[in-house]
Amino acid sequence: MAKQKKQQEEELYAQAAGAIGTLAIAAGVLAAIKDKLGLSWPATLALTAGALVALGYGVWKARTALLRLWGGGKQPSTAVKQEASLAAADGLLEAVPEIPAYTELTEALRTAGAIDKAEVIRADEVTIAPVLTGQRYDFLLPKTRTVQDVQKRLDNVAGYFGVSRLHLALERSRDNERRVQLLKLDAPPFSAAFPAPARREIETFAGVPLGHDVTGQLAGVPTFDKASMLIAGMSQMGKTTLINGLITCLLLAYGEFDLYLLDGKICGLITFEKNCVRYEASDDPAVFENMVDELSARGKGRYQRKQEVKRNRQPDPKFKPVFFIVDEVANFFADDGTTKGKEKAQRIEEKARKLVAMALESGISTIFMTQRPDRDAIPVKVRSQFVYRLCLYVDSTGSAKVALGDSYFETVAPINPTQLNPDIKGQGVLFAGGTSTLIRGFNFSDEFMWEVVDETAARQHQVLEASPETPLKTAIRLMQERELEFIRSAELAPLLGIEESDEGKAGTKLAALLKGVPKSRNSAARGYRLDDLVAAAKSGL
Ligand SMILES: Nc1ncnc2c1ncn2[C@@H]1O[C@H](COP(=O)(O)OP(=O)(O)OP(=O)(O)O)[C@@H](O)[C@H]1O
């Protein structure tokens, strides 16, 4: 350390001596110039400084020329930058070439606050495709932005264009967070009606179509396998029309399935009675409970079958899809205020919850509809089970949340059903797989639906005819031949070859032959209804 300090002191003395020496020489040179030219001291100083600067410039110029000559015009990048910035400072040349901006989108997004004032949407990154009802922009945002920045400001973007939020639809690209697909309609959605789709369109749709989207394309869900749906909307908004359209599409394109309909409005779903394993028109909660029990039993049977094949290391069984569709379901969860009524409502709620939950694995899909999407109308335990949601016009955000889920408005590009035009019937927000789509349900003519219903009924009949002879099938044929709606057990047993004089024992043997078909009772005796036998045969219990 001491050695280092000593060395520093010596360097300081040497530098001081050098400086004194330089000053003495400079003073001597200046004095010589002054003497030679006969100038005053200030003039001598100014002249010497000017001569030195001119000399320095001359040396720099000569060095630059020499470097250019030797380097074949190549310049180090720092030199390019220095020159460019010097030139730019002098206003001699543009430092960076201008990026051509797509003015309309740049202005719209800047004004909406989705991009910064200094940012642009590059024209070479925009494509525009016309659609039937407007145009679809596909573009990339600046590197500092993502599609969420546009999504959050979609109202303002609509404001910039001078249209409503519903004129715009934002789609998210799965390949790039900066890619925006923005649909802009020329007129409010569904201002003009789209014609009902042809059979071929429905049959070739990848999934189950539920309606048209705002561009006139079919829109729906990919499948109802492991899925259930809640449809809500205020009175007269088009739920029944929409579900009639959905059932028609199912009949046309979903292959074989069993249909259970509970028509809480008494005649909204009657068109499809012929195709049902069980059809009821009632607003009585006991009927709902009974259907739920029947389907739960079927679901449990399927679970047991699944267990069995797993235990025996066999492949998973394929179950025929079952649809349980209930119109105006809120009726069935209401109680009359009494303790007994409340207990009954709770029991029904629990059974319905289990059915919807179990349905996902047992191939039983429930579709519930309601015109009362209030907090209490459909218990939260039940409604939280639905995978797909569809909300037609409602008059409050609270109702929209009941229908679409409490966190719906935090999802990607939500559409508020309160903003729909209630005069355009049948339009609704379909929320499926995390995506919202504005659709309008099909409004098929009665003739078209009757045609589909009759065709399906004829096909179902043929399937039944072609199935192997069973006691159930024989019982149906015998009753149809005799034109009986109801048959006593004592009468049916001998027809099916049961020779037993004891009525009780004969009844037990008969029940064993007709596995699972519910018994009925008329005013006189116990027996079986033709409808129940047919339903059992159709569902292949
Ligand atoms: N997609 C549609 N296109 C044209 N008209 C429609 C459409 N959907 C429904 N409508 C018409 O709107 C009216 C109400 O329809 P619908 O009966 O289906 O409504 P809803 O919601 O089931 O009513 P409510 O709950 O009061 O029974 C009907 O006159 C129907 O023809």
XYZ file of C-alpha atoms and ligand atoms in Angstrom:
572
model
C 0.000 0.000 0.000
C 2.801 2.489 1.139
C 4.750 1.643 -2.016
C 1.691 2.396 -4.192
C 1.169 5.761 -2.440
C 4.794 6.760 -2.939
C 4.535 5.899 -6.660
C 1.408 8.093 -7.019
C 3.198 11.054 -5.340
C 6.158 10.711 -7.719
C 3.741 10.657 -10.751
C 2.101 13.855 -9.490
C 5.490 15.672 -9.212
C 6.439 14.524 -12.752
C 3.088 15.750 -14.221
C 3.452 19.149 -12.460
C 6.977 19.550 -13.817
C 5.763 18.604 -17.329
C 2.933 21.163 -17.130
C 5.316 23.956 -16.016
C 7.654 23.017 -18.884
C 4.779 23.068 -21.466
C 3.571 26.461 -20.162
C 7.113 27.877 -20.450
C 7.440 26.596 -24.073
C 3.950 27.935 -25.007
C 4.812 31.361 -23.493
C 8.107 31.351 -25.422
C 6.377 30.410 -28.760
C 3.707 33.097 -28.253
C 6.366 35.725 -27.402
C 8.314 34.747 -30.583
C 5.176 35.096 -32.758
C 4.324 38.431 -31.087
C 7.864 39.710 -31.737
C 7.927 38.455 -35.354
C 4.492 39.896 -36.343
C 4.500 42.901 -34.050
C 0.975 42.132 -32.702
C -0.602 42.799 -29.285
C -0.943 39.886 -26.775
C -4.785 39.291 -27.361
C -4.310 39.321 -31.184
C -1.424 36.863 -30.918
C -3.572 34.493 -28.708
C -6.629 34.612 -31.096
C -4.480 34.080 -34.198
C -2.691 31.050 -32.693
C -5.991 29.401 -31.535
C -7.616 29.908 -35.004
C -4.568 28.432 -36.778
C -4.619 25.321 -34.487
C -8.394 24.675 -35.105
C -7.967 24.985 -38.895
C -5.020 22.584 -38.736
C -7.073 20.028 -36.706
C -9.956 20.145 -39.240
C -7.502 19.648 -42.105
C -6.018 16.569 -40.410
C -9.530 15.070 -39.741
C -10.588 15.614 -43.359
C -7.413 14.006 -44.699
C -7.820 11.002 -42.321
C -11.459 10.428 -43.349
C -10.583 10.538 -47.050
C -7.732 8.088 -46.502
C -9.954 5.674 -44.496
C -12.618 5.699 -47.233
C -9.980 5.014 -49.822
C -8.493 2.093 -47.870
C -11.805 0.600 -46.572
C -13.582 0.511 -49.988
C -16.368 2.757 -48.635
C -17.087 0.445 -45.627
C -17.777 2.380 -42.472
C -17.980 1.142 -38.935
C -21.599 0.991 -37.674
C -20.902 3.598 -34.982
C -19.752 5.948 -37.717
C -22.991 5.274 -39.659
C -25.034 6.018 -36.586
C -23.088 9.203 -35.795
C -23.397 10.388 -39.372
C -27.092 9.523 -39.516
C -27.854 11.312 -36.294
C -25.781 14.316 -37.351
C -27.540 14.406 -40.688
C -30.935 13.941 -39.082
C -30.148 16.722 -36.630
C -29.335 18.888 -39.615
C -32.658 17.796 -41.215
C -30.753 16.434 -44.189
C -32.255 12.889 -44.273
C -34.983 10.696 -42.650
C -33.354 8.574 -39.901
C -35.952 5.660 -40.005
C -38.188 4.916 -43.018
C -41.932 5.546 -42.226
C -44.029 2.340 -41.474
C -47.139 2.511 -43.677
C -50.049 2.558 -41.185
C -53.606 1.315 -41.761
C -55.197 4.638 -40.946
C -58.765 3.564 -40.090
C -57.767 0.904 -37.552
C -54.852 2.929 -36.186
C -57.104 5.909 -35.549
C -59.900 3.743 -34.092
C -57.615 1.927 -31.670
C -55.681 5.053 -30.693
C -58.888 6.967 -29.988
C -60.318 4.016 -28.042
C -57.128 3.843 -25.977
C -56.343 0.294 -27.069
C -52.949 1.347 -28.472
C -50.677 4.274 -27.718
C -50.743 7.557 -29.663
C -47.282 6.756 -31.071
C -48.247 3.180 -32.091
C -49.672 2.071 -35.416
C -51.455 -0.870 -37.005
C -49.225 -1.716 -39.954
C -51.025 -1.813 -43.275
C -49.009 -4.860 -44.346
C -50.362 -6.764 -41.319
C -54.066 -6.164 -42.012
C -56.350 -8.314 -44.124
C -60.006 -7.556 -44.691
C -62.527 -10.157 -45.802
C -66.098 -9.258 -46.690
C -68.872 -11.326 -45.038
C -72.582 -11.348 -45.834
C -73.404 -8.718 -43.210
C -70.204 -6.666 -42.919
C -66.470 -7.232 -42.908
C -63.924 -9.123 -40.898
C -60.577 -7.445 -40.105
C -57.645 -9.645 -39.269
C -54.613 -7.709 -38.014
C -51.612 -7.711 -35.720
C -51.286 -5.298 -32.830
C -47.988 -3.531 -32.064
C -45.535 -5.661 -30.093
C -46.411 -3.961 -26.811
C -50.110 -4.981 -27.040
C -52.325 -8.061 -26.807
C -55.871 -8.809 -27.879
C -57.041 -8.117 -24.304
C -56.187 -4.420 -24.797
C -58.743 -4.307 -27.616
C -61.253 -6.475 -25.812
C -61.292 -4.132 -22.797
C -61.935 -1.171 -25.092
C -64.423 -2.735 -27.479
C -67.191 -0.339 -26.400
C -64.913 2.598 -27.234
C -63.931 1.070 -30.579
C -67.643 0.762 -31.386
C -68.019 4.387 -30.291
C -65.255 5.458 -32.699
C -66.991 3.701 -35.596
C -70.309 5.226 -34.519
C -72.005 1.845 -34.035
C -73.256 -0.204 -31.058
C -71.133 -2.779 -29.246
C -73.271 -5.488 -30.817
C -72.095 -4.425 -34.289
C -68.672 -5.726 -33.295
C -67.527 -9.237 -32.517
C -64.020 -9.982 -31.366
C -62.475 -13.350 -31.988
C -59.313 -14.490 -30.355
C -56.608 -16.240 -32.293
C -55.027 -19.264 -30.667
C -51.693 -18.791 -32.483
C -50.719 -15.241 -31.539
C -51.755 -12.993 -28.640
C -51.300 -9.951 -30.877
C -53.637 -11.190 -33.585
C -57.102 -9.637 -33.575
C -60.033 -10.844 -35.614
C -62.651 -8.160 -35.514
C -66.007 -8.448 -37.183
C -67.826 -5.208 -37.976
C -71.439 -5.435 -39.083
C -73.017 -2.950 -41.470
C -76.329 -3.027 -39.551
C -77.453 -4.168 -36.066
C -77.298 -7.959 -35.674
C -80.112 -9.934 -37.284
C -81.690 -6.819 -38.833
C -82.668 -9.139 -41.678
C -83.812 -12.715 -41.068
C -81.737 -15.582 -42.444
C -83.659 -18.377 -44.149
C -83.977 -21.615 -42.126
C -81.170 -24.015 -43.005
C -81.682 -26.892 -45.395
C -81.433 -30.496 -44.176
C -78.055 -30.944 -45.836
C -76.578 -27.951 -43.970
C -77.804 -29.345 -40.651
C -76.568 -32.846 -41.399
C -73.109 -31.681 -42.427
C -72.628 -29.218 -39.538
C -69.771 -30.254 -37.262
C -71.871 -30.689 -34.112
C -75.388 -29.629 -33.223
C -76.501 -26.320 -34.752
C -78.603 -24.026 -32.560
C -79.066 -21.070 -34.861
C -77.351 -18.600 -37.193
C -74.489 -16.387 -36.112
C -74.467 -12.698 -37.050
C -72.891 -13.429 -40.433
C -75.538 -15.990 -41.376
C -73.349 -19.058 -40.740
C -74.709 -21.944 -38.648
C -73.549 -21.853 -35.039
C -73.966 -24.345 -32.226
C -72.115 -26.760 -29.979
C -69.666 -29.496 -31.022
C -71.522 -32.243 -29.136
C -73.943 -32.942 -26.299
C -71.863 -35.850 -25.091
C -71.061 -35.176 -21.397
C -72.828 -31.824 -21.659
C -75.978 -30.182 -20.406
C -77.463 -26.831 -21.252
C -79.368 -24.081 -19.485
C -81.499 -21.803 -21.660
C -82.901 -18.633 -20.132
C -84.733 -15.625 -21.428
C -87.709 -13.526 -20.535
C -91.197 -14.416 -21.633
C -91.921 -14.210 -25.375
C -88.256 -13.935 -26.360
C -88.221 -17.163 -28.368
C -87.045 -19.999 -26.080
C -89.710 -22.474 -27.147
C -89.133 -21.744 -30.825
C -85.405 -22.184 -30.301
C -85.756 -25.515 -28.484
C -88.148 -26.789 -31.169
C -85.430 -25.943 -33.680
C -82.814 -27.690 -31.566
C -84.856 -30.892 -31.223
C -85.503 -30.887 -34.987
C -81.745 -30.611 -35.613
C -81.079 -33.410 -33.100
C -83.569 -35.665 -34.854
C -81.943 -34.911 -38.193
C -78.309 -35.132 -37.245
C -77.680 -36.769 -33.863
C -78.346 -40.374 -34.788
C -80.345 -42.608 -32.441
C -81.196 -41.147 -29.035
C -83.951 -41.349 -26.430
C -86.022 -38.298 -25.783
C -87.736 -37.449 -22.491
C -89.754 -34.242 -22.680
C -91.436 -32.427 -19.832
C -93.543 -29.655 -21.244
C -94.027 -27.275 -18.325
C -95.945 -24.919 -20.640
C -98.314 -27.741 -21.600
C -98.125 -27.403 -25.380
C -94.713 -25.936 -26.263
C -93.053 -29.253 -27.131
C -96.048 -31.355 -28.183
C -94.808 -31.604 -31.792
C -92.248 -34.212 -30.695
C -94.506 -36.414 -28.569
C -94.319 -39.210 -31.158
C -90.535 -39.407 -30.878
C -90.407 -39.551 -27.101
C -89.679 -42.425 -24.808
C -91.666 -40.385 -22.320
C -93.605 -37.192 -22.894
C -95.411 -35.316 -20.120
C -97.246 -31.998 -20.249
C -97.478 -30.835 -16.673
C -96.421 -28.149 -14.235
C -96.723 -30.500 -11.276
C -93.404 -30.935 -9.375
C -94.388 -34.569 -8.642
C -94.248 -35.344 -12.385
C -90.821 -33.718 -12.638
C -89.617 -35.689 -9.612
C -90.934 -38.907 -11.108
C -89.114 -38.339 -14.408
C -85.926 -37.420 -12.569
C -86.240 -40.659 -10.562
C -86.732 -42.702 -13.727
C -83.710 -41.177 -15.434
C -81.569 -41.425 -12.306
C -82.375 -45.135 -12.124
C -81.356 -45.459 -15.767
C -78.167 -43.533 -15.069
C -77.334 -45.716 -12.066
C -77.874 -48.836 -14.186
C -75.391 -47.443 -16.705
C -72.838 -46.749 -13.970
C -73.175 -50.331 -12.736
C -72.689 -51.611 -16.256
C -69.557 -49.474 -16.568
C -68.207 -50.905 -13.301
C -68.963 -54.419 -14.463
C -67.085 -54.122 -17.756
C -64.137 -52.419 -16.055
C -64.030 -55.226 -13.495
C -64.032 -57.793 -16.324
C -61.460 -55.793 -18.295
C -63.805 -55.294 -21.217
C -64.026 -52.159 -23.405
C -66.245 -49.270 -22.236
C -69.918 -49.835 -23.110
C -71.525 -47.521 -25.679
C -74.779 -46.077 -24.356
C -77.537 -44.632 -26.475
C -77.627 -40.860 -25.786
C -80.577 -39.691 -23.694
C -81.974 -36.149 -23.711
C -84.104 -34.855 -20.883
C -85.615 -31.532 -21.955
C -87.715 -29.500 -19.554
C -89.517 -26.299 -20.473
C -90.167 -23.832 -17.657
C -88.172 -25.682 -15.058
C -88.481 -22.959 -12.401
C -92.027 -24.206 -11.677
C -90.639 -27.436 -10.319
C -88.326 -25.911 -7.747
C -90.925 -23.601 -6.205
C -92.358 -24.373 -2.764
C -95.668 -23.380 -1.235
C -94.087 -21.844 1.884
C -95.070 -24.663 4.251
C -92.426 -26.739 6.039
C -93.536 -29.802 4.119
C -93.445 -27.889 0.826
C -89.920 -26.634 1.547
C -88.698 -30.127 2.364
C -90.199 -31.419 -0.853
C -88.570 -28.626 -2.882
C -85.193 -29.383 -1.277
C -85.559 -33.057 -2.076
C -86.355 -32.293 -5.724
C -83.443 -29.849 -5.911
C -81.009 -32.475 -4.641
C -82.317 -35.120 -7.045
C -82.092 -32.707 -9.998
C -78.547 -31.705 -9.045
C -77.467 -35.331 -8.898
C -79.095 -36.103 -12.225
C -77.425 -33.204 -14.051
C -74.052 -34.053 -12.477
C -74.348 -37.785 -13.090
C -75.602 -37.213 -16.613
C -72.184 -36.107 -17.732
C -70.742 -39.608 -17.396
C -73.825 -41.669 -18.100
C -74.761 -40.219 -21.474
C -77.899 -38.465 -20.184
C -77.929 -34.795 -21.231
C -80.315 -32.388 -19.587
C -81.559 -29.213 -21.232
C -83.470 -26.974 -18.839
C -85.270 -23.817 -19.885
C -86.598 -20.986 -17.820
C -88.213 -17.620 -18.293
C -87.393 -16.691 -14.698
C -83.604 -16.456 -14.444
C -83.706 -15.055 -10.887
C -81.303 -16.110 -8.155
C -83.842 -18.356 -6.453
C -85.797 -19.679 -9.433
C -83.240 -22.365 -10.259
C -81.135 -23.383 -7.265
C -77.480 -22.484 -7.689
C -76.469 -26.096 -6.924
C -78.390 -27.185 -10.006
C -77.492 -24.407 -12.401
C -73.763 -24.520 -11.647
C -73.681 -27.997 -13.233
C -74.494 -26.826 -16.756
C -71.676 -26.875 -19.290
C -73.415 -24.851 -22.006
C -75.426 -21.691 -21.383
C -77.719 -19.754 -23.644
C -79.274 -16.460 -22.608
C -81.869 -14.651 -24.683
C -82.895 -11.103 -23.857
C -83.096 -10.378 -20.113
C -83.607 -6.973 -18.521
C -80.883 -7.065 -15.857
C -77.232 -7.990 -15.596
C -78.135 -10.027 -12.505
C -80.395 -12.272 -14.593
C -77.693 -12.564 -17.248
C -75.267 -13.777 -14.560
C -77.780 -16.347 -13.318
C -78.097 -17.652 -16.867
C -74.491 -17.421 -18.011
C -72.620 -17.858 -14.727
C -71.524 -15.438 -12.000
C -68.112 -14.809 -13.548
C -69.419 -14.529 -17.108
C -68.493 -10.860 -17.487
C -64.849 -11.630 -16.703
C -64.596 -14.068 -19.646
C -63.132 -13.270 -23.078
C -65.249 -10.798 -25.068
C -68.529 -11.251 -23.186
C -71.768 -10.060 -24.793
C -74.317 -8.491 -22.508
C -77.788 -10.015 -23.136
C -79.439 -6.880 -21.721
C -78.198 -5.043 -24.834
C -80.015 -7.351 -27.255
C -82.950 -5.918 -29.125
C -86.007 -7.577 -27.525
C -87.995 -6.976 -30.710
C -85.788 -9.348 -32.680
C -87.044 -12.658 -31.284
C -84.949 -15.732 -30.806
C -81.527 -14.077 -30.506
C -79.321 -15.006 -27.585
C -75.791 -15.284 -26.270
C -74.426 -18.797 -26.525
C -71.600 -19.376 -24.043
C -69.821 -22.648 -24.748
C -66.210 -23.695 -24.299
C -65.281 -20.255 -22.933
C -66.479 -18.463 -26.076
C -69.484 -16.198 -26.488
C -71.385 -16.190 -29.764
C -74.419 -14.148 -30.609
C -76.911 -16.408 -32.375
C -80.520 -16.421 -33.503
C -82.427 -19.682 -33.139
C -84.086 -21.325 -36.133
C -87.744 -20.701 -36.740
C -88.693 -23.828 -38.698
C -92.098 -24.110 -40.297
C -94.499 -26.585 -38.674
C -94.572 -28.583 -41.915
C -90.824 -29.079 -41.872
C -90.851 -30.194 -38.223
C -93.793 -32.599 -38.806
C -91.947 -34.151 -41.713
C -88.830 -34.737 -39.581
C -90.935 -36.074 -36.682
C -92.806 -38.549 -38.911
C -89.650 -39.771 -40.602
C -87.973 -40.335 -37.251
C -91.043 -42.118 -35.836
C -91.115 -44.447 -38.859
C -87.400 -45.178 -38.399
C -87.881 -45.830 -34.672
C -90.750 -48.210 -35.491
C -88.619 -50.132 -37.981
C -85.827 -50.505 -35.411
C -88.366 -51.913 -32.949
C -89.780 -54.303 -35.552
C -86.347 -55.530 -36.513
C -85.300 -56.193 -32.912
C -85.399 -59.834 -31.690
C -88.662 -61.132 -30.199
C -88.771 -60.563 -26.425
C -91.633 -60.839 -23.889
C -91.784 -57.039 -23.947
C -92.146 -56.935 -27.721
C -94.780 -59.719 -27.637
C -96.747 -57.818 -24.972
C -96.723 -54.648 -27.122
C -97.845 -56.538 -30.250
C -100.650 -58.298 -28.358
C -101.944 -55.050 -26.859
C -101.766 -53.242 -30.215
C -103.679 -56.093 -31.898
C -106.361 -55.876 -29.206
C -106.245 -52.034 -29.270
C -105.673 -51.903 -25.522
C -104.159 -48.920 -23.718
C -104.021 -50.826 -20.430
C -103.870 -54.540 -19.619
C -104.349 -56.281 -16.294
C -101.411 -58.382 -15.040
C -103.745 -61.373 -14.613
C -104.694 -61.095 -18.301
C -101.177 -60.524 -19.669
C -99.401 -63.274 -17.687
C -100.996 -66.269 -19.482
C -100.557 -64.527 -22.858
C -96.823 -64.558 -22.174
C -96.891 -68.234 -21.193
C -96.999 -67.865 -17.404
C -99.097 -70.719 -16.029
C -99.627 -69.811 -12.415
C -102.942 -69.836 -10.612
C -101.733 -67.646 -7.743
C -102.209 -64.067 -8.966
C -99.449 -62.670 -6.736
C -96.884 -65.196 -7.941
C -97.961 -64.713 -11.573
C -97.498 -60.936 -11.121
C -93.975 -61.446 -9.804
C -93.043 -63.723 -12.721
C -94.523 -61.206 -15.174
C -92.529 -58.345 -13.646
C -89.388 -60.444 -14.026
C -90.156 -61.000 -17.726
C -90.874 -57.292 -18.362
C -87.704 -56.173 -16.538
C -88.039 -52.640 -15.208
C -91.324 -51.622 -16.913
C -93.289 -49.614 -14.351
C -96.585 -51.174 -13.180
C -99.766 -49.115 -13.294
C -103.180 -49.370 -11.750
C -106.566 -48.598 -13.212
C -109.727 -48.332 -11.146
C -110.050 -52.115 -10.941
C -106.651 -53.797 -10.948
C -102.884 -53.627 -11.330
C -101.376 -53.995 -14.786
C -99.339 -52.332 -17.552
C -99.877 -49.331 -19.849
C -99.032 -49.676 -23.533
C -97.105 -46.370 -23.456
C -94.836 -47.649 -20.700
C -94.162 -50.890 -22.546
C -93.346 -48.993 -25.774
C -91.119 -46.553 -23.888
C -89.257 -49.438 -22.287
C -88.795 -51.137 -25.646
C -87.575 -47.906 -27.282
C -85.070 -47.181 -24.563
C -83.814 -50.777 -24.577
C -83.798 -50.924 -20.756
N -86.033 -17.064 -34.449
C -87.215 -16.488 -34.558
N -87.546 -15.848 -35.687
C -88.733 -15.252 -35.815
N -89.677 -15.236 -34.865
C -89.423 -15.852 -33.720
C -88.178 -16.505 -33.506
N -88.202 -17.019 -32.269
C -89.396 -16.720 -31.733
N -90.138 -16.024 -32.608
C -91.496 -15.530 -32.369
O -91.532 -14.895 -31.091
C -92.705 -15.211 -30.366
C -92.362 -15.801 -29.019
O -91.669 -17.018 -29.218
P -91.706 -18.215 -28.152
O -93.086 -18.650 -27.858
O -90.768 -19.222 -28.665
O -91.091 -17.473 -26.916
P -90.917 -17.989 -25.422
O -89.692 -17.335 -24.927
O -90.947 -19.470 -25.367
O -92.177 -17.361 -24.736
P -92.888 -17.779 -23.359
O -91.789 -18.041 -22.375
O -93.697 -16.597 -23.022
O -93.691 -18.997 -23.686
C -93.478 -16.171 -31.253
O -94.461 -15.440 -31.935
C -92.468 -16.696 -32.238
O -93.028 -17.026 -33.471
